[in-house]
Amino acid sequence: AEVNRLEMQTIIKDRVPYLIEQHQAEWKEYEKQRQQFVRDYSIDRIRNLTLDEYVNGKGEGNRSFCYRLEYQLRGLGDISGSPCTQYGVWFGHYGKDSTVDYQFTKKNGSSVDEAFQYVKELIVDVLTKYNGLESLNQNKLPAKFKGKILFLYHPGNFLNIFSKNHLAFFTAHLNLISSSDKELNLQKALMNYRATWPELKGQSHF
């Protein structure tokens, strides 16, 4: 069933103060983690990451870029459950082959190194063109991975909801029109709707 504005007004009045009271300390901790990640991985650092500093399964104490983004920052949006191929390159096995080694998505290049350089270029492209939905949609990074990067670096412009199914559920129940069924367009429809509520201005996007 669709939620109309009168119903939503009641929901916001009842739920928002409760959510703030229950979760504010948690949100502050998540925000600290987000800021630390962004400090640790400037665009220049991302350009110069080594393979082991990037892939899941490697890095000192297994604290690589991909590991931290997926596991350490799970509270900022869960992208686990998606295939390891979303990262373009990874360390482990794939499919029926039980060999544990560096793996890569074939569409990203003809070798691990080539695929890795291409993925880093895609990440940098996302972070430098974050203002244009059209160019972001054309970027070949998988949607959940792309969505989490965008939220981590620009939380005022993007939501920490990355699944198309979840985004479609919310936009349908709120009867929102989106210019496209792409994840970022559905996010934009929800952000525009959020902006129509003065009660939510200044509140955490969490």
CSV table of C-alpha atoms in Angstrom, one decimal:
chain,number,residue,atom,x,y,z
A,1,ALA,CA,0.0,0.0,0.0
A,2,GLU,CA,1.2,3.5,-0.7
A,3,VAL,CA,2.1,5.8,2.2
A,4,ASN,CA,0.5,9.2,1.8
A,5,ARG,CA,1.8,12.4,3.3
A,6,LEU,CA,-0.5,12.5,6.2
A,7,GLU,CA,0.5,9.0,7.2
A,8,MET,CA,4.2,9.9,6.7
A,9,GLN,CA,3.8,13.0,8.9
A,10,THR,CA,2.6,10.8,11.7
A,11,ILE,CA,5.3,8.3,11.1
A,12,ILE,CA,8.0,11.0,11.2
A,13,LYS,CA,6.6,12.6,14.3
A,14,ASP,CA,6.5,9.2,16.1
A,15,ARG,CA,9.6,7.5,14.8
A,16,VAL,CA,12.3,10.1,14.2
A,17,PRO,CA,12.7,11.2,17.9
A,18,TYR,CA,12.8,7.5,18.9
A,19,LEU,CA,15.4,6.6,16.2
A,20,ILE,CA,17.6,9.6,17.2
A,21,GLU,CA,17.4,8.6,20.9
A,22,GLN,CA,18.1,5.0,20.3
A,23,HIS,CA,20.8,5.2,17.7
A,24,GLN,CA,22.6,8.6,17.9
A,25,ALA,CA,25.7,7.2,19.7
A,26,GLU,CA,26.0,4.4,17.1
A,27,TRP,CA,25.6,6.9,14.2
A,28,LYS,CA,28.4,9.1,15.6
A,29,GLU,CA,30.7,6.1,15.8
A,30,TYR,CA,29.8,5.1,12.2
A,31,GLU,CA,30.5,8.7,11.1
A,32,LYS,CA,34.0,8.6,12.8
A,33,GLN,CA,34.7,5.4,10.9
A,34,ARG,CA,33.6,6.9,7.6
A,35,GLN,CA,35.8,10.0,8.1
A,36,GLN,CA,38.8,7.8,8.9
A,37,PHE,CA,38.3,5.7,5.8
A,38,VAL,CA,38.1,8.9,3.6
A,39,ARG,CA,41.2,10.3,5.2
A,40,ASP,CA,43.1,7.0,4.7
A,41,TYR,CA,42.1,6.7,1.0
A,42,SER,CA,42.4,10.1,-0.7
A,43,ILE,CA,42.0,10.0,-4.5
A,44,ASP,CA,45.8,10.1,-4.9
A,45,ARG,CA,46.2,7.2,-2.4
A,46,ILE,CA,43.6,5.2,-4.4
A,47,ARG,CA,45.5,5.8,-7.6
A,48,ASN,CA,48.7,4.4,-6.0
A,49,LEU,CA,47.2,1.5,-4.1
A,50,THR,CA,49.2,-1.8,-4.5
A,51,LEU,CA,47.2,-4.9,-5.3
A,52,ASP,CA,47.6,-6.3,-1.8
A,53,GLU,CA,46.5,-2.9,-0.3
A,54,TYR,CA,43.3,-3.2,-2.4
A,55,VAL,CA,42.1,-6.9,-2.5
A,56,ASN,CA,40.0,-8.8,0.0
A,57,GLY,CA,42.2,-11.5,1.7
A,58,LYS,CA,45.4,-9.4,1.7
A,59,GLY,CA,46.7,-6.3,3.3
A,60,GLU,CA,48.3,-6.0,6.8
A,61,GLY,CA,45.9,-7.7,9.2
A,62,ASN,CA,43.6,-8.2,6.3
A,63,ARG,CA,42.7,-4.5,6.4
A,64,SER,CA,42.8,-3.8,2.7
A,65,PHE,CA,40.6,-1.2,0.9
A,66,CYS,CA,38.0,-3.8,-0.1
A,67,TYR,CA,38.0,-5.5,3.3
A,68,ARG,CA,37.4,-2.3,5.2
A,69,LEU,CA,34.8,-1.1,2.8
A,70,GLU,CA,32.8,-4.3,3.0
A,71,TYR,CA,33.3,-5.6,6.6
A,72,GLN,CA,34.7,-2.8,8.8
A,73,LEU,CA,32.2,-0.3,7.4
A,74,ARG,CA,29.2,-2.7,7.3
A,75,GLY,CA,27.2,-0.3,9.6
A,76,LEU,CA,27.4,2.3,6.8
A,77,GLY,CA,25.6,0.0,4.3
A,78,ASP,CA,25.9,-3.7,3.8
A,79,ILE,CA,27.2,-4.9,0.4
A,80,SER,CA,28.2,-8.4,1.6
A,81,GLY,CA,26.5,-11.3,-0.2
A,82,SER,CA,27.4,-9.9,-3.5
A,83,PRO,CA,29.9,-11.9,-5.6
A,84,CYS,CA,33.6,-11.1,-5.0
A,85,THR,CA,33.6,-10.2,-8.7
A,86,GLN,CA,32.1,-6.8,-7.8
A,87,TYR,CA,35.6,-5.7,-6.8
A,88,GLY,CA,37.1,-6.5,-10.2
A,89,VAL,CA,40.1,-8.2,-8.6
A,90,TRP,CA,40.4,-10.3,-5.5
A,91,PHE,CA,42.5,-13.0,-3.7
A,92,GLY,CA,40.9,-16.4,-3.3
A,93,HIS,CA,39.3,-19.0,-5.5
A,94,TYR,CA,36.5,-18.7,-8.0
A,95,GLY,CA,33.8,-21.0,-9.3
A,96,LYS,CA,34.8,-24.7,-9.4
A,97,ASP,CA,38.5,-23.9,-9.4
A,98,SER,CA,39.8,-24.4,-5.9
A,99,THR,CA,43.1,-22.7,-6.6
A,100,VAL,CA,43.7,-19.8,-4.1
A,101,ASP,CA,45.3,-17.0,-6.0
A,102,TYR,CA,44.7,-13.5,-7.4
A,103,GLN,CA,41.6,-13.5,-9.6
A,104,PHE,CA,40.1,-10.9,-11.8
A,105,THR,CA,36.9,-10.2,-13.8
A,106,LYS,CA,37.7,-10.9,-17.4
A,107,LYS,CA,35.7,-7.9,-18.8
A,108,ASN,CA,38.1,-5.6,-16.9
A,109,GLY,CA,41.3,-6.8,-18.7
A,110,SER,CA,43.4,-9.7,-19.8
A,111,SER,CA,45.5,-9.9,-16.6
A,112,VAL,CA,45.3,-9.2,-12.9
A,113,ASP,CA,47.4,-6.1,-13.2
A,114,GLU,CA,45.4,-4.7,-16.2
A,115,ALA,CA,42.1,-5.4,-14.4
A,116,PHE,CA,43.4,-3.8,-11.2
A,117,GLN,CA,44.5,-0.6,-13.0
A,118,TYR,CA,41.2,-0.4,-14.8
A,119,VAL,CA,39.2,-0.8,-11.5
A,120,LYS,CA,41.3,2.0,-9.8
A,121,GLU,CA,40.5,4.3,-12.8
A,122,LEU,CA,36.8,3.5,-12.4
A,123,ILE,CA,36.9,4.4,-8.7
A,124,VAL,CA,38.8,7.6,-9.3
A,125,ASP,CA,36.3,8.4,-12.1
A,126,VAL,CA,33.4,7.9,-9.6
A,127,LEU,CA,35.0,10.2,-7.0
A,128,THR,CA,35.8,13.0,-9.5
A,129,LYS,CA,32.4,12.9,-11.4
A,130,TYR,CA,30.1,12.5,-8.4
A,131,ASN,CA,27.9,15.5,-9.5
A,132,GLY,CA,26.7,14.0,-12.7
A,133,LEU,CA,24.2,11.1,-12.6
A,134,GLU,CA,24.5,10.3,-16.2
A,135,SER,CA,28.3,9.9,-16.1
A,136,LEU,CA,28.0,7.9,-12.8
A,137,ASN,CA,25.5,5.6,-14.4
A,138,GLN,CA,27.8,5.0,-17.3
A,139,ASN,CA,30.7,4.1,-15.0
A,140,LYS,CA,31.2,0.3,-15.1
A,141,LEU,CA,31.7,-0.3,-11.4
A,142,PRO,CA,29.0,-2.7,-10.1
A,143,ALA,CA,26.1,-0.8,-8.6
A,144,LYS,CA,26.5,-1.8,-4.9
A,145,PHE,CA,30.2,-1.2,-4.8
A,146,LYS,CA,29.8,2.1,-6.6
A,147,GLY,CA,26.9,3.2,-4.3
A,148,LYS,CA,28.9,2.5,-1.2
A,149,ILE,CA,31.9,4.5,-2.4
A,150,LEU,CA,29.7,7.4,-3.3
A,151,PHE,CA,28.0,7.3,0.1
A,152,LEU,CA,31.3,7.1,2.0
A,153,TYR,CA,32.8,10.1,0.3
A,154,HIS,CA,29.6,12.2,-0.3
A,155,PRO,CA,27.0,11.2,2.4
A,156,GLY,CA,25.1,14.4,1.9
A,157,ASN,CA,24.4,13.6,-1.8
A,158,PHE,CA,23.8,9.8,-1.7
A,159,LEU,CA,22.0,7.3,0.5
A,160,ASN,CA,23.4,4.2,2.2
A,161,ILE,CA,20.8,2.0,0.5
A,162,PHE,CA,22.4,0.2,-2.5
A,163,SER,CA,20.2,-2.6,-3.5
A,164,LYS,CA,17.9,-1.9,-6.5
A,165,ASN,CA,15.2,-4.2,-4.9
A,166,HIS,CA,15.2,-2.1,-1.7
A,167,LEU,CA,15.3,1.2,-3.5
A,168,ALA,CA,12.4,0.1,-5.8
A,169,PHE,CA,10.4,-1.1,-2.7
A,170,PHE,CA,10.6,2.3,-1.0
A,171,THR,CA,10.0,4.4,-4.1
A,172,ALA,CA,7.0,2.3,-5.0
A,173,HIS,CA,5.4,2.6,-1.5
A,174,LEU,CA,6.0,6.3,-1.6
A,175,ASN,CA,4.6,6.5,-5.1
A,176,LEU,CA,7.7,8.4,-6.3
A,177,ILE,CA,8.6,8.9,-9.9
A,178,SER,CA,12.2,8.3,-11.1
A,179,SER,CA,13.6,9.3,-14.4
A,180,SER,CA,15.2,5.8,-14.6
A,181,ASP,CA,15.2,2.5,-12.7
A,182,LYS,CA,19.0,2.8,-12.2
A,183,GLU,CA,20.0,2.6,-8.5
A,184,LEU,CA,21.3,6.1,-8.3
A,185,ASN,CA,18.2,7.6,-9.9
A,186,LEU,CA,16.0,5.8,-7.4
A,187,GLN,CA,18.2,7.1,-4.6
A,188,LYS,CA,17.8,10.6,-6.1
A,189,ALA,CA,14.0,10.2,-6.0
A,190,LEU,CA,14.2,9.3,-2.3
A,191,MET,CA,16.6,12.2,-1.5
A,192,ASN,CA,14.3,14.6,-3.3
A,193,TYR,CA,11.3,13.3,-1.3
A,194,ARG,CA,13.3,13.6,2.0
A,195,ALA,CA,14.1,17.2,1.2
A,196,THR,CA,10.3,18.0,1.1
A,197,TRP,CA,10.2,17.3,4.9
A,198,PRO,CA,11.4,20.2,7.1
A,199,GLU,CA,11.3,17.8,10.0
A,200,LEU,CA,14.2,15.9,8.5
A,201,LYS,CA,16.4,18.9,7.6
A,202,GLY,CA,19.6,18.7,9.6
A,203,GLN,CA,18.9,15.2,10.7
A,204,SER,CA,21.4,12.4,10.0
A,205,HIS,CA,20.8,10.5,6.7
A,206,PHE,CA,21.0,7.3,8.8
